[in-house]
Each structure stands twice: as C-alpha cells, then as structure tokens.
JSON list of C-alpha atoms and ligand atoms in Angstrom, two decimals:
[
{"chain": "A", "resi": 1, "resn": "UNK", "atom": "CA", "xyz": [3.89, -7.89, 16.13]},
{"chain": "A", "resi": 2, "resn": "UNK", "atom": "CA", "xyz": [0.49, -8.63, 14.13]},
{"chain": "A", "resi": 3, "resn": "UNK", "atom": "CA", "xyz": [-0.59, -7.90, 10.77]},
{"chain": "A", "resi": 4, "resn": "UNK", "atom": "CA", "xyz": [-4.47, -6.86, 10.80]},
{"chain": "A", "resi": 5, "resn": "UNK", "atom": "CA", "xyz": [-6.63, -6.90, 7.90]},
{"chain": "A", "resi": 6, "resn": "UNK", "atom": "CA", "xyz": [-9.64, -5.81, 6.67]},
{"chain": "A", "resi": 7, "resn": "UNK", "atom": "CA", "xyz": [-11.89, -7.85, 3.86]},
{"chain": "A", "resi": 8, "resn": "UNK", "atom": "CA", "xyz": [-14.72, -6.51, 1.94]},
{"chain": "A", "resi": 9, "resn": "UNK", "atom": "CA", "xyz": [-14.16, -2.77, 2.98]},
{"chain": "A", "resi": 10, "resn": "UNK", "atom": "CA", "xyz": [-14.99, -1.43, -0.56]},
{"chain": "A", "resi": 11, "resn": "UNK", "atom": "CA", "xyz": [-18.28, -2.03, -2.20]},
{"chain": "A", "resi": 12, "resn": "UNK", "atom": "CA", "xyz": [-16.86, -1.88, -5.54]},
{"chain": "A", "resi": 13, "resn": "UNK", "atom": "CA", "xyz": [-14.76, -4.61, -4.94]},
{"chain": "A", "resi": 14, "resn": "UNK", "atom": "CA", "xyz": [-17.27, -6.87, -3.43]},
{"chain": "A", "resi": 15, "resn": "UNK", "atom": "CA", "xyz": [-19.27, -6.73, -6.41]},
{"chain": "A", "resi": 16, "resn": "UNK", "atom": "CA", "xyz": [-16.52, -7.61, -8.67]},
{"chain": "A", "resi": 17, "resn": "UNK", "atom": "CA", "xyz": [-15.84, -10.85, -6.53]},
{"chain": "A", "resi": 18, "resn": "UNK", "atom": "CA", "xyz": [-19.57, -11.45, -6.62]},
{"chain": "A", "resi": 19, "resn": "UNK", "atom": "CA", "xyz": [-19.53, -10.67, -2.98]},
{"chain": "A", "resi": 20, "resn": "UNK", "atom": "CA", "xyz": [-22.12, -7.77, -3.10]},
{"chain": "A", "resi": 21, "resn": "UNK", "atom": "CA", "xyz": [-23.35, -7.75, 0.56]},
{"chain": "A", "resi": 22, "resn": "UNK", "atom": "CA", "xyz": [-22.64, -4.90, 2.81]},
{"chain": "A", "resi": 23, "resn": "UNK", "atom": "CA", "xyz": [-20.80, -6.32, 5.81]},
{"chain": "A", "resi": 24, "resn": "UNK", "atom": "CA", "xyz": [-22.75, -4.96, 9.16]},
{"chain": "A", "resi": 25, "resn": "UNK", "atom": "CA", "xyz": [-19.58, -5.65, 10.56]},
{"chain": "A", "resi": 26, "resn": "UNK", "atom": "CA", "xyz": [-15.80, -5.20, 9.42]},
{"chain": "A", "resi": 27, "resn": "UNK", "atom": "CA", "xyz": [-14.52, -8.71, 8.34]},
{"chain": "A", "resi": 28, "resn": "UNK", "atom": "CA", "xyz": [-11.22, -9.08, 10.08]},
{"chain": "A", "resi": 29, "resn": "UNK", "atom": "CA", "xyz": [-8.34, -11.69, 9.41]},
{"chain": "A", "resi": 30, "resn": "UNK", "atom": "CA", "xyz": [-4.59, -11.59, 10.48]},
{"chain": "A", "resi": 31, "resn": "UNK", "atom": "CA", "xyz": [-1.18, -12.82, 8.93]},
{"chain": "A", "resi": 32, "resn": "UNK", "atom": "CA", "xyz": [1.71, -13.81, 11.18]},
{"chain": "A", "resi": 33, "resn": "UNK", "atom": "CA", "xyz": [4.70, -11.40, 10.71]},
{"chain": "A", "resi": 34, "resn": "UNK", "atom": "CA", "xyz": [6.61, -13.72, 8.51]},
{"chain": "A", "resi": 35, "resn": "UNK", "atom": "CA", "xyz": [3.98, -12.37, 6.01]},
{"chain": "A", "resi": 36, "resn": "UNK", "atom": "CA", "xyz": [5.97, -8.99, 5.77]},
{"chain": "A", "resi": 37, "resn": "UNK", "atom": "CA", "xyz": [7.89, -7.83, 2.96]},
{"chain": "A", "resi": 38, "resn": "UNK", "atom": "CA", "xyz": [9.43, -4.76, 2.87]},
{"chain": "A", "resi": 39, "resn": "UNK", "atom": "CA", "xyz": [12.26, -2.28, 1.65]},
{"chain": "A", "resi": 40, "resn": "UNK", "atom": "CA", "xyz": [11.79, -3.26, -2.24]},
{"chain": "A", "resi": 41, "resn": "UNK", "atom": "CA", "xyz": [12.71, -6.93, -2.05]},
{"chain": "A", "resi": 42, "resn": "UNK", "atom": "CA", "xyz": [11.37, -9.18, -4.47]},
{"chain": "A", "resi": 43, "resn": "UNK", "atom": "CA", "xyz": [8.42, -11.06, -4.24]},
{"chain": "A", "resi": 44, "resn": "UNK", "atom": "CA", "xyz": [8.69, -14.59, -5.17]},
{"chain": "A", "resi": 45, "resn": "UNK", "atom": "CA", "xyz": [5.89, -16.35, -6.62]},
{"chain": "A", "resi": 46, "resn": "UNK", "atom": "CA", "xyz": [5.08, -19.61, -4.48]},
{"chain": "A", "resi": 47, "resn": "UNK", "atom": "CA", "xyz": [4.75, -23.04, -5.95]},
{"chain": "A", "resi": 48, "resn": "UNK", "atom": "CA", "xyz": [0.97, -23.76, -4.52]},
{"chain": "A", "resi": 49, "resn": "UNK", "atom": "CA", "xyz": [-0.77, -21.36, -6.45]},
{"chain": "A", "resi": 50, "resn": "UNK", "atom": "CA", "xyz": [-1.28, -20.94, -10.12]},
{"chain": "A", "resi": 51, "resn": "UNK", "atom": "CA", "xyz": [-2.81, -17.37, -9.28]},
{"chain": "A", "resi": 52, "resn": "UNK", "atom": "CA", "xyz": [-1.46, -14.80, -7.05]},
{"chain": "A", "resi": 53, "resn": "UNK", "atom": "CA", "xyz": [-3.44, -11.75, -7.06]},
{"chain": "A", "resi": 54, "resn": "UNK", "atom": "CA", "xyz": [-2.43, -8.13, -5.98]},
{"chain": "A", "resi": 55, "resn": "UNK", "atom": "CA", "xyz": [-4.74, -6.47, -3.35]},
{"chain": "A", "resi": 56, "resn": "UNK", "atom": "CA", "xyz": [-3.66, -2.67, -3.39]},
{"chain": "A", "resi": 57, "resn": "UNK", "atom": "CA", "xyz": [-4.23, -1.17, 0.11]},
{"chain": "A", "resi": 58, "resn": "UNK", "atom": "CA", "xyz": [-4.01, 1.75, 2.21]},
{"chain": "A", "resi": 59, "resn": "UNK", "atom": "CA", "xyz": [-1.74, 0.07, 5.15]},
{"chain": "A", "resi": 60, "resn": "UNK", "atom": "CA", "xyz": [-1.81, 2.06, 8.84]},
{"chain": "A", "resi": 61, "resn": "UNK", "atom": "CA", "xyz": [0.91, 1.63, 11.43]},
{"chain": "A", "resi": 62, "resn": "UNK", "atom": "CA", "xyz": [-0.39, 1.05, 15.28]},
{"chain": "A", "resi": 63, "resn": "UNK", "atom": "CA", "xyz": [1.57, 3.63, 17.75]},
{"chain": "A", "resi": 64, "resn": "UNK", "atom": "CA", "xyz": [0.49, 2.77, 20.96]},
{"chain": "A", "resi": 65, "resn": "UNK", "atom": "CA", "xyz": [-0.83, 0.12, 23.07]},
{"chain": "A", "resi": 66, "resn": "UNK", "atom": "CA", "xyz": [-4.55, 0.14, 23.24]},
{"chain": "A", "resi": 67, "resn": "UNK", "atom": "CA", "xyz": [-7.81, -2.07, 24.31]},
{"chain": "A", "resi": 68, "resn": "UNK", "atom": "CA", "xyz": [-11.13, -1.13, 24.03]},
{"chain": "A", "resi": 69, "resn": "UNK", "atom": "CA", "xyz": [-10.82, 1.87, 22.00]},
{"chain": "A", "resi": 70, "resn": "UNK", "atom": "CA", "xyz": [-13.49, 4.23, 21.33]},
{"chain": "A", "resi": 71, "resn": "UNK", "atom": "CA", "xyz": [-14.02, 5.39, 17.85]},
{"chain": "A", "resi": 72, "resn": "UNK", "atom": "CA", "xyz": [-13.27, 8.88, 18.59]},
{"chain": "A", "resi": 73, "resn": "UNK", "atom": "CA", "xyz": [-10.00, 8.22, 20.47]},
{"chain": "A", "resi": 74, "resn": "UNK", "atom": "CA", "xyz": [-8.87, 5.79, 17.57]},
{"chain": "A", "resi": 75, "resn": "UNK", "atom": "CA", "xyz": [-6.70, 8.22, 15.81]},
{"chain": "A", "resi": 76, "resn": "UNK", "atom": "CA", "xyz": [-4.46, 8.67, 19.06]},
{"chain": "A", "resi": 77, "resn": "UNK", "atom": "CA", "xyz": [-3.63, 5.11, 18.31]},
{"chain": "A", "resi": 78, "resn": "UNK", "atom": "CA", "xyz": [-1.57, 5.11, 14.70]},
{"chain": "A", "resi": 79, "resn": "UNK", "atom": "CA", "xyz": [0.98, 7.49, 13.75]},
{"chain": "A", "resi": 80, "resn": "UNK", "atom": "CA", "xyz": [1.72, 6.53, 9.77]},
{"chain": "A", "resi": 81, "resn": "UNK", "atom": "CA", "xyz": [0.75, 5.20, 6.64]},
{"chain": "A", "resi": 82, "resn": "UNK", "atom": "CA", "xyz": [1.41, 3.90, 3.25]},
{"chain": "A", "resi": 83, "resn": "UNK", "atom": "CA", "xyz": [0.47, 1.84, 0.59]},
{"chain": "A", "resi": 84, "resn": "UNK", "atom": "CA", "xyz": [0.73, -1.59, 0.74]},
{"chain": "A", "resi": 85, "resn": "UNK", "atom": "CA", "xyz": [-0.01, -5.16, -1.21]},
{"chain": "A", "resi": 86, "resn": "UNK", "atom": "CA", "xyz": [-2.19, -8.07, 0.14]},
{"chain": "A", "resi": 87, "resn": "UNK", "atom": "CA", "xyz": [-1.20, -10.61, -1.94]},
{"chain": "A", "resi": 88, "resn": "UNK", "atom": "CA", "xyz": [-3.91, -12.99, -2.25]},
{"chain": "A", "resi": 89, "resn": "UNK", "atom": "CA", "xyz": [-3.60, -17.15, -3.61]},
{"chain": "A", "resi": 90, "resn": "UNK", "atom": "CA", "xyz": [-7.10, -16.71, -5.31]},
{"chain": "A", "resi": 91, "resn": "UNK", "atom": "CA", "xyz": [-7.43, -20.38, -6.26]},
{"chain": "A", "resi": 92, "resn": "UNK", "atom": "CA", "xyz": [-6.56, -21.23, -3.23]},
{"chain": "A", "resi": 93, "resn": "UNK", "atom": "CA", "xyz": [-8.70, -19.17, -1.42]},
{"chain": "A", "resi": 94, "resn": "UNK", "atom": "CA", "xyz": [-11.77, -19.90, -3.65]},
{"chain": "A", "resi": 95, "resn": "UNK", "atom": "CA", "xyz": [-11.31, -23.60, -3.03]},
{"chain": "A", "resi": 96, "resn": "UNK", "atom": "CA", "xyz": [-11.08, -22.91, 0.96]},
{"chain": "A", "resi": 97, "resn": "UNK", "atom": "CA", "xyz": [-14.12, -20.64, 0.74]},
{"chain": "A", "resi": 98, "resn": "UNK", "atom": "CA", "xyz": [-16.32, -23.19, -1.65]},
{"chain": "A", "resi": 99, "resn": "UNK", "atom": "CA", "xyz": [-15.35, -25.78, 1.70]},
{"chain": "A", "resi": 100, "resn": "UNK", "atom": "CA", "xyz": [-16.22, -23.08, 4.04]},
{"chain": "A", "resi": 101, "resn": "UNK", "atom": "CA", "xyz": [-12.48, -23.75, 5.64]},
{"chain": "A", "resi": 102, "resn": "UNK", "atom": "CA", "xyz": [-10.57, -20.92, 7.06]},
{"chain": "A", "resi": 103, "resn": "UNK", "atom": "CA", "xyz": [-9.12, -19.31, 4.07]},
{"chain": "A", "resi": 104, "resn": "UNK", "atom": "CA", "xyz": [-5.52, -18.34, 6.05]},
{"chain": "A", "resi": 105, "resn": "UNK", "atom": "CA", "xyz": [-3.04, -19.87, 4.21]},
{"chain": "A", "resi": 106, "resn": "UNK", "atom": "CA", "xyz": [-4.26, -18.48, 1.28]},
{"chain": "A", "resi": 107, "resn": "UNK", "atom": "CA", "xyz": [-3.72, -14.87, 2.62]},
{"chain": "A", "resi": 108, "resn": "UNK", "atom": "CA", "xyz": [-1.06, -15.39, 5.55]},
{"chain": "A", "resi": 109, "resn": "UNK", "atom": "CA", "xyz": [2.03, -16.97, 3.63]},
{"chain": "A", "resi": 110, "resn": "UNK", "atom": "CA", "xyz": [5.32, -15.66, 3.11]},
{"chain": "A", "resi": 111, "resn": "UNK", "atom": "CA", "xyz": [5.59, -12.43, 1.72]},
{"chain": "A", "resi": 112, "resn": "UNK", "atom": "CA", "xyz": [2.17, -11.93, 1.33]},
{"chain": "A", "resi": 113, "resn": "UNK", "atom": "CA", "xyz": [1.90, -8.24, 3.36]},
{"chain": "A", "resi": 114, "resn": "UNK", "atom": "CA", "xyz": [4.08, -5.72, 1.19]},
{"chain": "A", "resi": 115, "resn": "UNK", "atom": "CA", "xyz": [4.64, -2.67, 2.85]},
{"chain": "A", "resi": 116, "resn": "UNK", "atom": "CA", "xyz": [6.06, 0.73, 1.27]},
{"chain": "A", "resi": 117, "resn": "UNK", "atom": "CA", "xyz": [7.50, 3.38, 2.99]},
{"chain": "A", "resi": 118, "resn": "UNK", "atom": "CA", "xyz": [5.53, 4.85, 5.86]},
{"chain": "A", "resi": 119, "resn": "UNK", "atom": "CA", "xyz": [4.46, 8.55, 5.87]},
{"chain": "A", "resi": 120, "resn": "UNK", "atom": "CA", "xyz": [3.71, 10.26, 9.41]},
{"chain": "A", "resi": 121, "resn": "UNK", "atom": "CA", "xyz": [-0.10, 10.72, 9.29]},
{"chain": "A", "resi": 122, "resn": "UNK", "atom": "CA", "xyz": [0.36, 14.58, 9.32]},
{"chain": "A", "resi": 123, "resn": "UNK", "atom": "CA", "xyz": [2.13, 14.40, 6.07]},
{"chain": "A", "resi": 124, "resn": "UNK", "atom": "CA", "xyz": [-0.24, 12.40, 4.58]},
{"chain": "A", "resi": 125, "resn": "UNK", "atom": "CA", "xyz": [-3.16, 14.69, 4.32]},
{"chain": "A", "resi": 126, "resn": "UNK", "atom": "CA", "xyz": [-5.54, 16.45, 6.37]},
{"chain": "A", "resi": 127, "resn": "UNK", "atom": "CA", "xyz": [-7.85, 14.08, 6.21]},
{"chain": "A", "resi": 128, "resn": "UNK", "atom": "CA", "xyz": [-7.16, 10.05, 5.87]},
{"chain": "A", "resi": 129, "resn": "UNK", "atom": "CA", "xyz": [-10.52, 9.37, 4.59]},
{"chain": "A", "resi": 130, "resn": "UNK", "atom": "CA", "xyz": [-9.87, 11.44, 1.56]},
{"chain": "A", "resi": 131, "resn": "UNK", "atom": "CA", "xyz": [-6.69, 10.04, 0.15]},
{"chain": "A", "resi": 132, "resn": "UNK", "atom": "CA", "xyz": [-6.03, 8.53, -3.43]},
{"chain": "A", "resi": 133, "resn": "UNK", "atom": "CA", "xyz": [-3.95, 5.47, -3.92]},
{"chain": "A", "resi": 134, "resn": "UNK", "atom": "CA", "xyz": [-3.01, 3.22, -6.70]},
{"chain": "A", "resi": 135, "resn": "UNK", "atom": "CA", "xyz": [-0.62, 0.70, -8.37]},
{"chain": "A", "resi": 136, "resn": "UNK", "atom": "CA", "xyz": [1.28, 0.45, -11.33]},
{"chain": "A", "resi": 137, "resn": "UNK", "atom": "CA", "xyz": [2.52, -2.82, -13.20]},
{"chain": "A", "resi": 138, "resn": "UNK", "atom": "CA", "xyz": [4.98, -2.39, -15.67]},
{"chain": "A", "resi": 139, "resn": "UNK", "atom": "CA", "xyz": [4.20, 1.46, -15.81]},
{"chain": "A", "resi": 140, "resn": "UNK", "atom": "CA", "xyz": [0.65, 1.06, -16.82]},
{"chain": "A", "resi": 141, "resn": "UNK", "atom": "CA", "xyz": [-2.01, 2.12, -13.68]},
{"chain": "A", "resi": 142, "resn": "UNK", "atom": "CA", "xyz": [-4.14, -1.06, -12.66]},
{"chain": "A", "resi": 143, "resn": "UNK", "atom": "CA", "xyz": [-5.58, 0.04, -9.79]},
{"chain": "A", "resi": 144, "resn": "UNK", "atom": "CA", "xyz": [-6.98, 2.96, -8.12]},
{"chain": "A", "resi": 145, "resn": "UNK", "atom": "CA", "xyz": [-8.67, 3.93, -4.73]},
{"chain": "A", "resi": 146, "resn": "UNK", "atom": "CA", "xyz": [-10.09, 6.51, -2.66]},
{"chain": "A", "resi": 147, "resn": "UNK", "atom": "CA", "xyz": [-10.30, 6.06, 1.04]},
{"chain": "A", "resi": 148, "resn": "UNK", "atom": "CA", "xyz": [-13.81, 8.16, 1.17]},
{"chain": "A", "resi": 149, "resn": "UNK", "atom": "CA", "xyz": [-14.91, 4.59, -0.28]},
{"chain": "A", "resi": 150, "resn": "UNK", "atom": "CA", "xyz": [-14.17, 2.60, 2.66]},
{"chain": "A", "resi": 151, "resn": "UNK", "atom": "CA", "xyz": [-17.41, 0.91, 4.04]},
{"chain": "A", "resi": 152, "resn": "UNK", "atom": "CA", "xyz": [-15.97, 1.03, 7.60]},
{"chain": "A", "resi": 153, "resn": "UNK", "atom": "CA", "xyz": [-13.16, 4.09, 7.97]},
{"chain": "A", "resi": 154, "resn": "UNK", "atom": "CA", "xyz": [-10.36, 3.41, 9.56]},
{"chain": "A", "resi": 155, "resn": "UNK", "atom": "CA", "xyz": [-11.00, 4.83, 13.12]},
{"chain": "A", "resi": 156, "resn": "UNK", "atom": "CA", "xyz": [-13.53, 2.24, 13.43]},
{"chain": "A", "resi": 157, "resn": "UNK", "atom": "CA", "xyz": [-11.98, -0.57, 12.45]},
{"chain": "A", "resi": 158, "resn": "UNK", "atom": "CA", "xyz": [-9.45, 0.54, 14.96]},
{"chain": "A", "resi": 159, "resn": "UNK", "atom": "CA", "xyz": [-12.36, 0.60, 17.60]},
{"chain": "A", "resi": 160, "resn": "UNK", "atom": "CA", "xyz": [-13.61, -3.07, 16.25]},
{"chain": "A", "resi": 161, "resn": "UNK", "atom": "CA", "xyz": [-10.32, -4.45, 16.74]},
{"chain": "A", "resi": 162, "resn": "UNK", "atom": "CA", "xyz": [-9.47, -3.72, 20.35]},
{"chain": "A", "resi": 163, "resn": "UNK", "atom": "CA", "xyz": [-12.74, -5.06, 21.38]},
{"chain": "A", "resi": 164, "resn": "UNK", "atom": "CA", "xyz": [-10.94, -8.52, 20.44]},
{"chain": "A", "resi": 165, "resn": "UNK", "atom": "CA", "xyz": [-7.28, -7.85, 20.29]},
{"chain": "A", "resi": 166, "resn": "UNK", "atom": "CA", "xyz": [-4.90, -5.39, 22.09]},
{"chain": "A", "resi": 167, "resn": "UNK", "atom": "CA", "xyz": [-3.23, -3.25, 19.62]},
{"chain": "A", "resi": 168, "resn": "UNK", "atom": "CA", "xyz": [0.67, -3.01, 20.20]},
{"chain": "A", "resi": 169, "resn": "UNK", "atom": "CA", "xyz": [2.94, -0.41, 18.76]},
{"chain": "A", "resi": 170, "resn": "UNK", "atom": "CA", "xyz": [3.95, -1.62, 15.34]},
{"chain": "A", "resi": 171, "resn": "UNK", "atom": "CA", "xyz": [1.17, -3.67, 14.77]},
{"chain": "A", "resi": 172, "resn": "UNK", "atom": "CA", "xyz": [-0.07, -3.10, 11.21]},
{"chain": "A", "resi": 173, "resn": "UNK", "atom": "CA", "xyz": [-3.64, -2.70, 9.46]},
{"chain": "A", "resi": 174, "resn": "UNK", "atom": "CA", "xyz": [-4.41, -3.46, 5.56]},
{"chain": "A", "resi": 175, "resn": "UNK", "atom": "CA", "xyz": [-7.72, -1.51, 5.40]},
{"chain": "A", "resi": 176, "resn": "UNK", "atom": "CA", "xyz": [-9.32, -3.44, 2.26]},
{"chain": "A", "resi": 177, "resn": "UNK", "atom": "CA", "xyz": [-8.76, -3.43, -1.39]},
{"chain": "A", "resi": 178, "resn": "UNK", "atom": "CA", "xyz": [-11.04, -1.40, -3.80]},
{"chain": "A", "resi": 179, "resn": "UNK", "atom": "CA", "xyz": [-11.99, -2.63, -7.33]},
{"chain": "A", "resi": 180, "resn": "UNK", "atom": "CA", "xyz": [-9.27, -3.72, -9.60]},
{"chain": "A", "resi": 181, "resn": "UNK", "atom": "CA", "xyz": [-7.62, -6.57, -8.34]},
{"chain": "A", "resi": 182, "resn": "UNK", "atom": "CA", "xyz": [-5.64, -9.07, -10.64]},
{"chain": "A", "resi": 183, "resn": "UNK", "atom": "CA", "xyz": [-2.65, -11.47, -10.89]},
{"chain": "A", "resi": 184, "resn": "UNK", "atom": "CA", "xyz": [1.03, -11.10, -11.21]},
{"chain": "A", "resi": 185, "resn": "UNK", "atom": "CA", "xyz": [3.53, -12.64, -13.35]},
{"chain": "A", "resi": 186, "resn": "UNK", "atom": "CA", "xyz": [7.19, -13.21, -12.56]},
{"chain": "A", "resi": 187, "resn": "UNK", "atom": "CA", "xyz": [9.08, -10.12, -13.79]},
{"chain": "A", "resi": 188, "resn": "UNK", "atom": "CA", "xyz": [6.52, -7.71, -12.92]},
{"chain": "A", "resi": 189, "resn": "UNK", "atom": "CA", "xyz": [7.26, -4.47, -11.64]},
{"chain": "A", "resi": 190, "resn": "UNK", "atom": "CA", "xyz": [4.66, -3.10, -9.20]},
{"chain": "A", "resi": 191, "resn": "UNK", "atom": "CA", "xyz": [4.79, 0.60, -7.67]},
{"chain": "A", "resi": 192, "resn": "UNK", "atom": "CA", "xyz": [2.42, 2.08, -5.35]},
{"chain": "A", "resi": 193, "resn": "UNK", "atom": "CA", "xyz": [1.84, 5.48, -4.77]},
{"chain": "A", "resi": 194, "resn": "UNK", "atom": "CA", "xyz": [-0.14, 7.45, -2.26]},
{"chain": "A", "resi": 195, "resn": "UNK", "atom": "CA", "xyz": [-1.44, 10.41, -4.30]},
{"chain": "A", "resi": 196, "resn": "UNK", "atom": "CA", "xyz": [1.58, 11.43, -6.46]},
{"chain": "A", "resi": 197, "resn": "UNK", "atom": "CA", "xyz": [4.08, 9.90, -4.12]},
{"chain": "A", "resi": 198, "resn": "UNK", "atom": "CA", "xyz": [5.56, 6.93, -4.72]},
{"chain": "A", "resi": 199, "resn": "UNK", "atom": "CA", "xyz": [5.97, 4.59, -1.51]},
{"chain": "A", "resi": 200, "resn": "UNK", "atom": "CA", "xyz": [6.42, 1.16, -2.89]},
{"chain": "A", "resi": 201, "resn": "UNK", "atom": "CA", "xyz": [8.50, -0.46, -5.55]},
{"chain": "A", "resi": 202, "resn": "UNK", "atom": "CA", "xyz": [9.27, -4.16, -6.15]},
{"chain": "A", "resi": 203, "resn": "UNK", "atom": "CA", "xyz": [9.19, -6.53, -8.59]},
{"chain": "A", "resi": 204, "resn": "UNK", "atom": "CA", "xyz": [7.57, -10.31, -8.88]},
{"chain": "A", "resi": 205, "resn": "UNK", "atom": "CA", "xyz": [10.37, -12.78, -8.92]},
{"chain": "B", "resi": 1, "resn": "MG", "atom": "MG1", "xyz": [-7.41, -7.37, 1.03]}
]
C-alpha cells in the first residue's frame, strides 16, 4: 500500500511556516508502508532528530482501484476517514529544504504516519469538507483544524494523485495540517479527535 500526503494545504499553516504562497497544484509526497503506526502503539522518538513535530491531519482511506479519476467521481474511491499524525523531523527537513534536496527521510521514517481508528465516510458527517478535528497533548488542546479551510479539497487531491499514481484499495491520504504544529517529547500522550469523537490515542516513548 501507499501513503500519500499533501503539504501546504492550509493557508494559516503555510503562514506559520513562512511559506505564504498559495500552491497552484497540490504539493504531493509519499511515505513508505513502514511509516504506518496504528492500534495505539507508542511512537519512539528517533535518534536522528532533535525536533520531531506533530502535524494533525484528516486521513482518507482509498477503497478501490483508480487511475485518472475525475474530481466529480472521486468520492467513489474512498470509504473511511480518521485523524492521523504526519510526524516530521523538522530540523532535518529544514536542512534538506535549504540544500534543495528531497526531504523524504524527514517525513517517511518509521512510525511517521500515525493513524487512528477509521470511521466510515457516512458516519463521519454529511460533508467531509465541514469536519472539525483536533489534537490534545497531555490533556491540552494544541491544534484544531476545519476541513473547510483546505486549499485543495479531498476530491481534487484524489483526482490529482490519480493522474500520476494508480490508486489501490488500502492506500491512505494525509490531507495536510492546519496551523499549530509543534514538537513532542518523551512521555507525551497524544489524543486525536474528529469532532467530539476520539479516534487516536498513543504515547511518545
Ligand atoms: Mg503534513
């Protein structure tokens, strides 16, 4: 399976990262399947970074094979959503970006794609572009997002991805993070919510 992720999909986050430009097309990257962390398993802070940051994102699960999918049919290609964390080695990413090098290793390392319990699309709400999600660390809310603020809505991202990559059942899409990213430390408990519903709960070790 493949893990797709979109960068720079919320303007307020782009501003906090001093990246104020509105992208013309979705900024796409992939993580390997070894990045997946699920079932509430702990995330172990890697030794190669001094600053691992959380990025709380709505995650969409692909449910059928697709290629060159039109935006208006994209809804047929996913069946469930959850809240996830796109862990990022920010120090490594900053250095690689400055060098103009691919920042893959800062985003695709083991455990960097945390996913919560999936909820069928029909249960998640009438409109996936009107969902609120949030992250608590040790009981304090540190990040809130509203999917209405996405620069590229889910269906446009799916259509875009499928121009380049064949979609397969079980592939995942991280849809970008809103404002409020920050570092994690050993001992933190991270809890992710879709609306009021807790879908994600794990510790940093
Ligand atoms: Mg992200």
